[in-house]
Amino acid sequence: MERRQNNGERCRIVQRFVLTIEDNNTRLACYMYMRNCSDKDVRKQLHIKQEKLDLLKLELALALRQAGIRI
């Protein structure tokens, strides 16, 4: 049986995950997504193209999944 994650536990998992990120661009992207920024805003702030952002988002999704949070 799968345990449901409440918002508090989910936030703690994400916060622990963000603390382990060493790359500043990735950490900034996580911070911006947690603040509900759009892809356009993230691309503008990081000065990257859509293809690079898509790759970054995929890496983040896999890392979050490994950290134990459902996307």
PDB file of N, CA and C in Angstrom:
ATOM      1  N   MET A   1       0.839  -1.166   0.000  1.00  0.00           N
ATOM      2  CA  MET A   1       0.000   0.000   0.000  1.00  0.00           C
ATOM      3  C   MET A   1       0.892   1.240   0.000  1.00  0.00           C
ATOM      4  N   GLU A   2       0.578   2.164  -0.849  1.00  0.00           N
ATOM      5  CA  GLU A   2       1.373   3.385  -0.983  1.00  0.00           C
ATOM      6  C   GLU A   2       0.942   4.419   0.044  1.00  0.00           C
ATOM      7  N   ARG A   3       1.918   4.986   0.731  1.00  0.00           N
ATOM      8  CA  ARG A   3       1.624   6.050   1.687  1.00  0.00           C
ATOM      9  C   ARG A   3       1.434   7.357   0.955  1.00  0.00           C
ATOM     10  N   ARG A   4       0.424   8.095   1.310  1.00  0.00           N
ATOM     11  CA  ARG A   4       0.207   9.412   0.712  1.00  0.00           C
ATOM     12  C   ARG A   4       1.117  10.425   1.384  1.00  0.00           C
ATOM     13  N   GLN A   5       1.593  11.364   0.593  1.00  0.00           N
ATOM     14  CA  GLN A   5       2.437  12.420   1.133  1.00  0.00           C
ATOM     15  C   GLN A   5       1.575  13.634   1.427  1.00  0.00           C
ATOM     16  N   ASN A   6       1.672  14.138   2.633  1.00  0.00           N
ATOM     17  CA  ASN A   6       0.980  15.386   2.906  1.00  0.00           C
ATOM     18  C   ASN A   6       1.893  16.536   2.488  1.00  0.00           C
ATOM     19  N   ASN A   7       1.343  17.729   2.420  1.00  0.00           N
ATOM     20  CA  ASN A   7       2.120  18.865   1.923  1.00  0.00           C
ATOM     21  C   ASN A   7       3.328  19.169   2.795  1.00  0.00           C
ATOM     22  N   GLY A   8       3.216  19.009   4.087  1.00  0.00           N
ATOM     23  CA  GLY A   8       4.342  19.280   4.976  1.00  0.00           C
ATOM     24  C   GLY A   8       5.509  18.346   4.723  1.00  0.00           C
ATOM     25  N   GLU A   9       5.224  17.073   4.599  1.00  0.00           N
ATOM     26  CA  GLU A   9       6.279  16.087   4.328  1.00  0.00           C
ATOM     27  C   GLU A   9       6.877  16.325   2.954  1.00  0.00           C
ATOM     28  N   ARG A  10       6.051  16.625   1.994  1.00  0.00           N
ATOM     29  CA  ARG A  10       6.519  16.893   0.635  1.00  0.00           C
ATOM     30  C   ARG A  10       7.468  18.093   0.633  1.00  0.00           C
ATOM     31  N   CYS A  11       7.125  19.142   1.346  1.00  0.00           N
ATOM     32  CA  CYS A  11       7.975  20.336   1.428  1.00  0.00           C
ATOM     33  C   CYS A  11       9.313  20.007   2.079  1.00  0.00           C
ATOM     34  N   ARG A  12       9.298  19.216   3.140  1.00  0.00           N
ATOM     35  CA  ARG A  12      10.548  18.848   3.805  1.00  0.00           C
ATOM     36  C   ARG A  12      11.454  18.039   2.886  1.00  0.00           C
ATOM     37  N   ILE A  13      10.882  17.120   2.125  1.00  0.00           N
ATOM     38  CA  ILE A  13      11.676  16.318   1.191  1.00  0.00           C
ATOM     39  C   ILE A  13      12.317  17.217   0.144  1.00  0.00           C
ATOM     40  N   VAL A  14      11.538  18.133  -0.419  1.00  0.00           N
ATOM     41  CA  VAL A  14      12.063  19.031  -1.456  1.00  0.00           C
ATOM     42  C   VAL A  14      13.137  19.935  -0.867  1.00  0.00           C
ATOM     43  N   GLN A  15      12.933  20.460   0.326  1.00  0.00           N
ATOM     44  CA  GLN A  15      13.928  21.338   0.951  1.00  0.00           C
ATOM     45  C   GLN A  15      15.236  20.593   1.195  1.00  0.00           C
ATOM     46  N   ARG A  16      15.145  19.346   1.659  1.00  0.00           N
ATOM     47  CA  ARG A  16      16.362  18.544   1.849  1.00  0.00           C
ATOM     48  C   ARG A  16      17.047  18.300   0.521  1.00  0.00           C
ATOM     49  N   PHE A  17      16.254  18.042  -0.520  1.00  0.00           N
ATOM     50  CA  PHE A  17      16.805  17.803  -1.840  1.00  0.00           C
ATOM     51  C   PHE A  17      17.534  19.039  -2.357  1.00  0.00           C
ATOM     52  N   VAL A  18      16.921  20.206  -2.226  1.00  0.00           N
ATOM     53  CA  VAL A  18      17.517  21.439  -2.729  1.00  0.00           C
ATOM     54  C   VAL A  18      18.834  21.737  -2.014  1.00  0.00           C
ATOM     55  N   LEU A  19      18.921  21.418  -0.735  1.00  0.00           N
ATOM     56  CA  LEU A  19      20.161  21.651   0.001  1.00  0.00           C
ATOM     57  C   LEU A  19      21.319  20.818  -0.518  1.00  0.00           C
ATOM     58  N   THR A  20      21.024  19.686  -1.159  1.00  0.00           N
ATOM     59  CA  THR A  20      22.086  18.813  -1.665  1.00  0.00           C
ATOM     60  C   THR A  20      22.557  19.196  -3.061  1.00  0.00           C
ATOM     61  N   ILE A  21      21.883  20.120  -3.721  1.00  0.00           N
ATOM     62  CA  ILE A  21      22.251  20.521  -5.083  1.00  0.00           C
ATOM     63  C   ILE A  21      23.496  21.391  -5.035  1.00  0.00           C
ATOM     64  N   GLU A  22      24.496  21.031  -5.819  1.00  0.00           N
ATOM     65  CA  GLU A  22      25.747  21.779  -5.827  1.00  0.00           C
ATOM     66  C   GLU A  22      25.791  22.841  -6.920  1.00  0.00           C
ATOM     67  N   ASP A  23      25.081  22.616  -8.029  1.00  0.00           N
ATOM     68  CA  ASP A  23      25.099  23.559  -9.150  1.00  0.00           C
ATOM     69  C   ASP A  23      24.159  24.730  -8.862  1.00  0.00           C
ATOM     70  N   ASN A  24      24.693  25.940  -8.934  1.00  0.00           N
ATOM     71  CA  ASN A  24      23.895  27.119  -8.602  1.00  0.00           C
ATOM     72  C   ASN A  24      22.721  27.327  -9.556  1.00  0.00           C
ATOM     73  N   ASN A  25      22.916  27.058 -10.857  1.00  0.00           N
ATOM     74  CA  ASN A  25      21.825  27.225 -11.818  1.00  0.00           C
ATOM     75  C   ASN A  25      20.678  26.263 -11.525  1.00  0.00           C
ATOM     76  N   THR A  26      21.012  25.037 -11.191  1.00  0.00           N
ATOM     77  CA  THR A  26      19.984  24.050 -10.877  1.00  0.00           C
ATOM     78  C   THR A  26      19.253  24.445  -9.604  1.00  0.00           C
ATOM     79  N   ARG A  27      19.992  24.894  -8.606  1.00  0.00           N
ATOM     80  CA  ARG A  27      19.380  25.328  -7.349  1.00  0.00           C
ATOM     81  C   ARG A  27      18.458  26.525  -7.579  1.00  0.00           C
ATOM     82  N   LEU A  28      18.897  27.478  -8.405  1.00  0.00           N
ATOM     83  CA  LEU A  28      18.077  28.648  -8.704  1.00  0.00           C
ATOM     84  C   LEU A  28      16.813  28.241  -9.466  1.00  0.00           C
ATOM     85  N   ALA A  29      16.938  27.303 -10.399  1.00  0.00           N
ATOM     86  CA  ALA A  29      15.772  26.821 -11.135  1.00  0.00           C
ATOM     87  C   ALA A  29      14.770  26.174 -10.177  1.00  0.00           C
ATOM     88  N   CYS A  30      15.252  25.357  -9.239  1.00  0.00           N
ATOM     89  CA  CYS A  30      14.370  24.736  -8.249  1.00  0.00           C
ATOM     90  C   CYS A  30      13.661  25.807  -7.429  1.00  0.00           C
ATOM     91  N   TYR A  31      14.412  26.782  -6.984  1.00  0.00           N
ATOM     92  CA  TYR A  31      13.833  27.861  -6.185  1.00  0.00           C
ATOM     93  C   TYR A  31      12.744  28.579  -6.969  1.00  0.00           C
ATOM     94  N   MET A  32      13.010  28.870  -8.231  1.00  0.00           N
ATOM     95  CA  MET A  32      12.034  29.590  -9.054  1.00  0.00           C
ATOM     96  C   MET A  32      10.789  28.747  -9.302  1.00  0.00           C
ATOM     97  N   TYR A  33      10.973  27.456  -9.535  1.00  0.00           N
ATOM     98  CA  TYR A  33       9.807  26.586  -9.743  1.00  0.00           C
ATOM     99  C   TYR A  33       8.990  26.440  -8.463  1.00  0.00           C
ATOM    100  N   MET A  34       9.647  26.429  -7.318  1.00  0.00           N
ATOM    101  CA  MET A  34       8.903  26.362  -6.063  1.00  0.00           C
ATOM    102  C   MET A  34       8.088  27.636  -5.847  1.00  0.00           C
ATOM    103  N   ARG A  35       8.505  28.728  -6.457  1.00  0.00           N
ATOM    104  CA  ARG A  35       7.791  30.004  -6.374  1.00  0.00           C
ATOM    105  C   ARG A  35       6.828  30.195  -7.546  1.00  0.00           C
ATOM    106  N   ASN A  36       6.560  29.108  -8.280  1.00  0.00           N
ATOM    107  CA  ASN A  36       5.612  29.089  -9.404  1.00  0.00           C
ATOM    108  C   ASN A  36       5.992  30.016 -10.554  1.00  0.00           C
ATOM    109  N   CYS A  37       7.285  30.155 -10.816  1.00  0.00           N
ATOM    110  CA  CYS A  37       7.734  30.923 -11.979  1.00  0.00           C
ATOM    111  C   CYS A  37       7.509  30.097 -13.236  1.00  0.00           C
ATOM    112  N   SER A  38       7.327  30.776 -14.342  1.00  0.00           N
ATOM    113  CA  SER A  38       7.113  30.094 -15.620  1.00  0.00           C
ATOM    114  C   SER A  38       8.449  29.669 -16.227  1.00  0.00           C
ATOM    115  N   ASP A  39       8.376  28.778 -17.217  1.00  0.00           N
ATOM    116  CA  ASP A  39       9.576  28.367 -17.935  1.00  0.00           C
ATOM    117  C   ASP A  39      10.271  29.576 -18.551  1.00  0.00           C
ATOM    118  N   LYS A  40       9.482  30.500 -19.071  1.00  0.00           N
ATOM    119  CA  LYS A  40      10.041  31.700 -19.696  1.00  0.00           C
ATOM    120  C   LYS A  40      10.858  32.509 -18.684  1.00  0.00           C
ATOM    121  N   ASP A  41      10.323  32.645 -17.464  1.00  0.00           N
ATOM    122  CA  ASP A  41      11.038  33.379 -16.420  1.00  0.00           C
ATOM    123  C   ASP A  41      12.347  32.683 -16.048  1.00  0.00           C
ATOM    124  N   VAL A  42      12.301  31.361 -15.938  1.00  0.00           N
ATOM    125  CA  VAL A  42      13.498  30.601 -15.581  1.00  0.00           C
ATOM    126  C   VAL A  42      14.547  30.726 -16.684  1.00  0.00           C
ATOM    127  N   ARG A  43      14.125  30.574 -17.940  1.00  0.00           N
ATOM    128  CA  ARG A  43      15.065  30.708 -19.069  1.00  0.00           C
ATOM    129  C   ARG A  43      15.698  32.095 -19.089  1.00  0.00           C
ATOM    130  N   LYS A  44      14.890  33.112 -18.837  1.00  0.00           N
ATOM    131  CA  LYS A  44      15.387  34.485 -18.859  1.00  0.00           C
ATOM    132  C   LYS A  44      16.409  34.707 -17.740  1.00  0.00           C
ATOM    133  N   GLN A  45      16.112  34.224 -16.542  1.00  0.00           N
ATOM    134  CA  GLN A  45      17.009  34.409 -15.400  1.00  0.00           C
ATOM    135  C   GLN A  45      18.315  33.647 -15.577  1.00  0.00           C
ATOM    136  N   LEU A  46      18.239  32.423 -16.114  1.00  0.00           N
ATOM    137  CA  LEU A  46      19.429  31.576 -16.256  1.00  0.00           C
ATOM    138  C   LEU A  46      20.153  31.782 -17.581  1.00  0.00           C
ATOM    139  N   HIS A  47      19.537  32.518 -18.501  1.00  0.00           N
ATOM    140  CA  HIS A  47      20.112  32.767 -19.832  1.00  0.00           C
ATOM    141  C   HIS A  47      20.396  31.452 -20.562  1.00  0.00           C
ATOM    142  N   ILE A  48      19.358  30.595 -20.642  1.00  0.00           N
ATOM    143  CA  ILE A  48      19.495  29.315 -21.338  1.00  0.00           C
ATOM    144  C   ILE A  48      18.364  29.157 -22.341  1.00  0.00           C
ATOM    145  N   LYS A  49      18.576  28.259 -23.302  1.00  0.00           N
ATOM    146  CA  LYS A  49      17.561  27.974 -24.319  1.00  0.00           C
ATOM    147  C   LYS A  49      16.590  26.917 -23.803  1.00  0.00           C
ATOM    148  N   GLN A  50      15.484  26.776 -24.500  1.00  0.00           N
ATOM    149  CA  GLN A  50      14.437  25.838 -24.098  1.00  0.00           C
ATOM    150  C   GLN A  50      14.954  24.404 -24.023  1.00  0.00           C
ATOM    151  N   GLU A  51      15.813  24.007 -24.953  1.00  0.00           N
ATOM    152  CA  GLU A  51      16.343  22.637 -24.961  1.00  0.00           C
ATOM    153  C   GLU A  51      17.135  22.349 -23.684  1.00  0.00           C
ATOM    154  N   LYS A  52      17.946  23.300 -23.263  1.00  0.00           N
ATOM    155  CA  LYS A  52      18.731  23.141 -22.034  1.00  0.00           C
ATOM    156  C   LYS A  52      17.807  23.092 -20.816  1.00  0.00           C
ATOM    157  N   LEU A  53      16.754  23.907 -20.826  1.00  0.00           N
ATOM    158  CA  LEU A  53      15.800  23.896 -19.718  1.00  0.00           C
ATOM    159  C   LEU A  53      15.058  22.563 -19.655  1.00  0.00           C
ATOM    160  N   ASP A  54      14.686  22.028 -20.806  1.00  0.00           N
ATOM    161  CA  ASP A  54      14.008  20.723 -20.828  1.00  0.00           C
ATOM    162  C   ASP A  54      14.894  19.644 -20.224  1.00  0.00           C
ATOM    163  N   LEU A  55      16.186  19.680 -20.546  1.00  0.00           N
ATOM    164  CA  LEU A  55      17.127  18.708 -19.991  1.00  0.00           C
ATOM    165  C   LEU A  55      17.263  18.901 -18.479  1.00  0.00           C
ATOM    166  N   LEU A  56      17.336  20.137 -18.050  1.00  0.00           N
ATOM    167  CA  LEU A  56      17.428  20.448 -16.623  1.00  0.00           C
ATOM    168  C   LEU A  56      16.193  19.945 -15.872  1.00  0.00           C
ATOM    169  N   LYS A  57      15.024  20.167 -16.434  1.00  0.00           N
ATOM    170  CA  LYS A  57      13.779  19.723 -15.804  1.00  0.00           C
ATOM    171  C   LYS A  57      13.714  18.205 -15.718  1.00  0.00           C
ATOM    172  N   LEU A  58      14.188  17.518 -16.753  1.00  0.00           N
ATOM    173  CA  LEU A  58      14.211  16.055 -16.726  1.00  0.00           C
ATOM    174  C   LEU A  58      15.149  15.553 -15.635  1.00  0.00           C
ATOM    175  N   GLU A  59      16.325  16.158 -15.536  1.00  0.00           N
ATOM    176  CA  GLU A  59      17.272  15.769 -14.490  1.00  0.00           C
ATOM    177  C   GLU A  59      16.682  16.013 -13.104  1.00  0.00           C
ATOM    178  N   LEU A  60      16.014  17.142 -12.930  1.00  0.00           N
ATOM    179  CA  LEU A  60      15.381  17.443 -11.648  1.00  0.00           C
ATOM    180  C   LEU A  60      14.275  16.447 -11.327  1.00  0.00           C
ATOM    181  N   ALA A  61      13.473  16.103 -12.318  1.00  0.00           N
ATOM    182  CA  ALA A  61      12.383  15.158 -12.097  1.00  0.00           C
ATOM    183  C   ALA A  61      12.921  13.798 -11.662  1.00  0.00           C
ATOM    184  N   LEU A  62      13.983  13.336 -12.311  1.00  0.00           N
ATOM    185  CA  LEU A  62      14.568  12.049 -11.942  1.00  0.00           C
ATOM    186  C   LEU A  62      15.177  12.110 -10.542  1.00  0.00           C
ATOM    187  N   ALA A  63      15.864  13.194 -10.235  1.00  0.00           N
ATOM    188  CA  ALA A  63      16.489  13.329  -8.914  1.00  0.00           C
ATOM    189  C   ALA A  63      15.432  13.422  -7.812  1.00  0.00           C
ATOM    190  N   LEU A  64      14.354  14.149  -8.067  1.00  0.00           N
ATOM    191  CA  LEU A  64      13.279  14.235  -7.069  1.00  0.00           C
ATOM    192  C   LEU A  64      12.627  12.876  -6.864  1.00  0.00           C
ATOM    193  N   ARG A  65      12.452  12.150  -7.935  1.00  0.00           N
ATOM    194  CA  ARG A  65      11.864  10.811  -7.831  1.00  0.00           C
ATOM    195  C   ARG A  65      12.757   9.908  -6.980  1.00  0.00           C
ATOM    196  N   GLN A  66      14.071  10.007  -7.201  1.00  0.00           N
ATOM    197  CA  GLN A  66      15.003   9.207  -6.412  1.00  0.00           C
ATOM    198  C   GLN A  66      15.027   9.655  -4.958  1.00  0.00           C
ATOM    199  N   ALA A  67      14.744  10.944  -4.726  1.00  0.00           N
ATOM    200  CA  ALA A  67      14.719  11.456  -3.346  1.00  0.00           C
ATOM    201  C   ALA A  67      13.452  11.040  -2.611  1.00  0.00           C
ATOM    202  N   GLY A  68      12.468  10.528  -3.351  1.00  0.00           N
ATOM    203  CA  GLY A  68      11.267  10.006  -2.705  1.00  0.00           C
ATOM    204  C   GLY A  68      10.044  10.875  -2.830  1.00  0.00           C
ATOM    205  N   ILE A  69      10.035  11.807  -3.765  1.00  0.00           N
ATOM    206  CA  ILE A  69       8.848  12.652  -3.927  1.00  0.00           C
ATOM    207  C   ILE A  69       8.191  12.357  -5.262  1.00  0.00           C
ATOM    208  N   ARG A  70       6.872  12.331  -5.234  1.00  0.00           N
ATOM    209  CA  ARG A  70       6.119  12.114  -6.471  1.00  0.00           C
ATOM    210  C   ARG A  70       6.014  13.443  -7.227  1.00  0.00           C
ATOM    211  N   ILE A  71       6.194  13.379  -8.510  1.00  0.00           N
ATOM    212  CA  ILE A  71       6.118  14.572  -9.354  1.00  0.00           C
ATOM    213  C   ILE A  71       4.677  14.815  -9.740  1.00  0.00           C
TER     214      ILE A  71
END
